[in-house]
């Protein structure tokens, strides 16, 4: 596990929560992010309001 970093675990936690049905706002609160955009980056998804 030489290449495992703390943020890898945070991203995994966020993605598992999302896959289990967690809402973006809940995951944002869990991770302590001020911006939903930061949480979306952790999830690997775009903003809901984004046209792309």
mmCIF file of N, CA and C in Angstrom:
data_model
loop_
_atom_site.group_PDB
_atom_site.id
_atom_site.type_symbol
_atom_site.label_atom_id
_atom_site.label_comp_id
_atom_site.label_asym_id
_atom_site.label_seq_id
_atom_site.Cartn_x
_atom_site.Cartn_y
_atom_site.Cartn_z
ATOM 1 N N UNK A 1 0.818 -1.189 0.000
ATOM 2 C CA UNK A 1 0.000 0.000 0.000
ATOM 3 C C UNK A 1 0.861 1.251 0.000
ATOM 4 N N UNK A 2 1.963 1.203 -0.674
ATOM 5 C CA UNK A 2 2.874 2.338 -0.707
ATOM 6 C C UNK A 2 2.235 3.576 -1.322
ATOM 7 N N UNK A 3 1.380 3.373 -2.305
ATOM 8 C CA UNK A 3 0.826 4.502 -3.048
ATOM 9 C C UNK A 3 -0.531 4.960 -2.541
ATOM 10 N N UNK A 4 -0.998 4.446 -1.429
ATOM 11 C CA UNK A 4 -2.279 4.824 -0.879
ATOM 12 C C UNK A 4 -2.135 6.112 -0.075
ATOM 13 N N UNK A 5 -2.935 7.097 -0.425
ATOM 14 C CA UNK A 5 -2.886 8.391 0.260
ATOM 15 C C UNK A 5 -4.210 8.641 0.978
ATOM 16 N N UNK A 6 -4.184 9.529 1.952
ATOM 17 C CA UNK A 6 -5.388 9.871 2.705
ATOM 18 C C UNK A 6 -6.523 10.286 1.781
ATOM 19 N N UNK A 7 -6.233 11.083 0.779
ATOM 20 C CA UNK A 7 -7.298 11.542 -0.117
ATOM 21 C C UNK A 7 -7.861 10.410 -0.969
ATOM 22 N N UNK A 8 -7.085 9.366 -1.200
ATOM 23 C CA UNK A 8 -7.627 8.185 -1.878
ATOM 24 C C UNK A 8 -8.751 7.583 -1.038
ATOM 25 N N UNK A 9 -8.540 7.520 0.262
ATOM 26 C CA UNK A 9 -9.553 6.973 1.159
ATOM 27 C C UNK A 9 -10.774 7.881 1.229
ATOM 28 N N UNK A 10 -10.560 9.188 1.229
ATOM 29 C CA UNK A 10 -11.687 10.136 1.248
ATOM 30 C C UNK A 10 -12.521 10.002 -0.025
ATOM 31 N N UNK A 11 -11.858 9.882 -1.173
ATOM 32 C CA UNK A 11 -12.581 9.712 -2.441
ATOM 33 C C UNK A 11 -13.357 8.400 -2.446
ATOM 34 N N UNK A 12 -12.740 7.346 -1.938
ATOM 35 C CA UNK A 12 -13.422 6.051 -1.875
ATOM 36 C C UNK A 12 -14.646 6.133 -0.976
ATOM 37 N N UNK A 13 -14.514 6.767 0.163
ATOM 38 C CA UNK A 13 -15.639 6.949 1.075
ATOM 39 C C UNK A 13 -16.770 7.706 0.380
ATOM 40 N N UNK A 14 -16.432 8.789 -0.295
ATOM 41 C CA UNK A 14 -17.437 9.598 -0.989
ATOM 42 C C UNK A 14 -18.145 8.784 -2.060
ATOM 43 N N UNK A 15 -17.392 8.025 -2.835
ATOM 44 C CA UNK A 15 -17.989 7.236 -3.925
ATOM 45 C C UNK A 15 -18.851 6.106 -3.390
ATOM 46 N N UNK A 16 -18.425 5.473 -2.300
ATOM 47 C CA UNK A 16 -19.239 4.414 -1.700
ATOM 48 C C UNK A 16 -20.539 4.974 -1.127
ATOM 49 N N UNK A 17 -20.457 6.122 -0.484
ATOM 50 C CA UNK A 17 -21.663 6.773 0.040
ATOM 51 C C UNK A 17 -22.619 7.119 -1.092
ATOM 52 N N UNK A 18 -22.086 7.644 -2.168
ATOM 53 C CA UNK A 18 -22.896 8.013 -3.329
ATOM 54 C C UNK A 18 -23.535 6.769 -3.952
ATOM 55 N N UNK A 19 -22.773 5.713 -4.096
ATOM 56 C CA UNK A 19 -23.282 4.468 -4.681
ATOM 57 C C UNK A 19 -24.383 3.851 -3.815
ATOM 58 N N UNK A 20 -24.325 4.109 -2.506
ATOM 59 C CA UNK A 20 -25.332 3.575 -1.585
ATOM 60 C C UNK A 20 -26.565 4.462 -1.507
ATOM 61 N N UNK A 21 -26.587 5.530 -2.317
ATOM 62 C CA UNK A 21 -27.764 6.392 -2.354
ATOM 63 C C UNK A 21 -27.630 7.693 -1.591
ATOM 64 N N UNK A 22 -26.446 7.975 -1.082
ATOM 65 C CA UNK A 22 -26.236 9.226 -0.356
ATOM 66 C C UNK A 22 -26.373 10.423 -1.285
ATOM 67 N N UNK A 23 -27.022 11.460 -0.798
ATOM 68 C CA UNK A 23 -27.197 12.691 -1.567
ATOM 69 C C UNK A 23 -25.915 13.522 -1.534
ATOM 70 N N UNK A 24 -25.722 14.301 -2.579
ATOM 71 C CA UNK A 24 -24.532 15.149 -2.693
ATOM 72 C C UNK A 24 -24.352 16.010 -1.443
ATOM 73 N N UNK A 25 -25.423 16.612 -0.964
ATOM 74 C CA UNK A 25 -25.334 17.503 0.195
ATOM 75 C C UNK A 25 -24.903 16.748 1.450
ATOM 76 N N UNK A 26 -25.353 15.512 1.598
ATOM 77 C CA UNK A 26 -24.951 14.697 2.748
ATOM 78 C C UNK A 26 -23.465 14.364 2.691
ATOM 79 N N UNK A 27 -23.009 14.003 1.508
ATOM 80 C CA UNK A 27 -21.597 13.647 1.336
ATOM 81 C C UNK A 27 -20.721 14.879 1.517
ATOM 82 N N UNK A 28 -21.187 16.004 1.010
ATOM 83 C CA UNK A 28 -20.463 17.274 1.181
ATOM 84 C C UNK A 28 -20.281 17.562 2.664
ATOM 85 N N UNK A 29 -21.335 17.407 3.455
ATOM 86 C CA UNK A 29 -21.267 17.638 4.895
ATOM 87 C C UNK A 29 -20.314 16.648 5.558
ATOM 88 N N UNK A 30 -20.417 15.374 5.171
ATOM 89 C CA UNK A 30 -19.560 14.329 5.740
ATOM 90 C C UNK A 30 -18.083 14.649 5.538
ATOM 91 N N UNK A 31 -17.746 15.115 4.341
ATOM 92 C CA UNK A 31 -16.347 15.401 4.022
ATOM 93 C C UNK A 31 -15.896 16.783 4.488
ATOM 94 N N UNK A 32 -16.850 17.621 4.882
ATOM 95 C CA UNK A 32 -16.503 18.951 5.367
ATOM 96 C C UNK A 32 -16.159 19.937 4.265
ATOM 97 N N UNK A 33 -16.700 19.703 3.073
ATOM 98 C CA UNK A 33 -16.440 20.608 1.954
ATOM 99 C C UNK A 33 -17.359 21.819 2.022
ATOM 100 N N UNK A 34 -16.820 22.987 1.756
ATOM 101 C CA UNK A 34 -17.635 24.207 1.665
ATOM 102 C C UNK A 34 -18.400 24.249 0.354
ATOM 103 N N UNK A 35 -17.791 23.727 -0.688
ATOM 104 C CA UNK A 35 -18.352 23.796 -2.032
ATOM 105 C C UNK A 35 -18.821 22.422 -2.508
ATOM 106 N N UNK A 36 -20.027 22.377 -3.075
ATOM 107 C CA UNK A 36 -20.518 21.128 -3.665
ATOM 108 C C UNK A 36 -19.656 20.728 -4.855
ATOM 109 N N UNK A 37 -19.045 21.702 -5.506
ATOM 110 C CA UNK A 37 -18.177 21.395 -6.648
ATOM 111 C C UNK A 37 -16.982 20.549 -6.224
ATOM 112 N N UNK A 38 -16.452 20.806 -5.048
ATOM 113 C CA UNK A 38 -15.339 20.012 -4.536
ATOM 114 C C UNK A 38 -15.790 18.574 -4.323
ATOM 115 N N UNK A 39 -16.962 18.408 -3.744
ATOM 116 C CA UNK A 39 -17.504 17.072 -3.516
ATOM 117 C C UNK A 39 -17.738 16.359 -4.837
ATOM 118 N N UNK A 40 -18.231 17.077 -5.819
ATOM 119 C CA UNK A 40 -18.459 16.476 -7.137
ATOM 120 C C UNK A 40 -17.154 16.005 -7.762
ATOM 121 N N UNK A 41 -16.083 16.734 -7.539
ATOM 122 C CA UNK A 41 -14.781 16.291 -8.049
ATOM 123 C C UNK A 41 -14.378 14.974 -7.377
ATOM 124 N N UNK A 42 -14.634 14.844 -6.091
ATOM 125 C CA UNK A 42 -14.343 13.601 -5.387
ATOM 126 C C UNK A 42 -15.154 12.454 -5.966
ATOM 127 N N UNK A 43 -16.391 12.743 -6.365
ATOM 128 C CA UNK A 43 -17.273 11.717 -6.920
ATOM 129 C C UNK A 43 -16.980 11.432 -8.381
ATOM 130 N N UNK A 44 -16.232 12.327 -9.017
ATOM 131 C CA UNK A 44 -15.942 12.154 -10.429
ATOM 132 C C UNK A 44 -17.122 12.512 -11.306
ATOM 133 N N UNK A 45 -17.982 13.413 -10.807
ATOM 134 C CA UNK A 45 -19.163 13.811 -11.571
ATOM 135 C C UNK A 45 -19.184 15.312 -11.769
ATOM 136 N N UNK A 46 -20.007 15.728 -12.710
ATOM 137 C CA UNK A 46 -20.165 17.161 -12.985
ATOM 138 C C UNK A 46 -21.317 17.723 -12.168
ATOM 139 N N UNK A 47 -21.352 19.030 -12.086
ATOM 140 C CA UNK A 47 -22.425 19.720 -11.387
ATOM 141 C C UNK A 47 -23.756 19.410 -12.030
ATOM 142 N N UNK A 48 -24.811 19.323 -11.227
ATOM 143 C CA UNK A 48 -26.153 19.097 -11.752
ATOM 144 C C UNK A 48 -26.602 20.215 -12.662
ATOM 145 N N UNK A 49 -26.132 21.419 -12.373
ATOM 146 C CA UNK A 49 -26.538 22.571 -13.162
ATOM 147 C C UNK A 49 -25.656 22.783 -14.388
ATOM 148 N N UNK A 50 -24.630 21.957 -14.526
ATOM 149 C CA UNK A 50 -23.722 22.077 -15.654
ATOM 150 C C UNK A 50 -24.400 21.612 -16.934
ATOM 151 N N UNK A 51 -24.264 22.369 -18.029
ATOM 152 C CA UNK A 51 -24.909 21.977 -19.263
ATOM 153 C C UNK A 51 -24.215 20.814 -19.967
ATOM 154 N N UNK A 52 -23.012 20.417 -19.538
ATOM 155 C CA UNK A 52 -22.256 19.355 -20.225
ATOM 156 C C UNK A 52 -22.405 18.046 -19.510
#
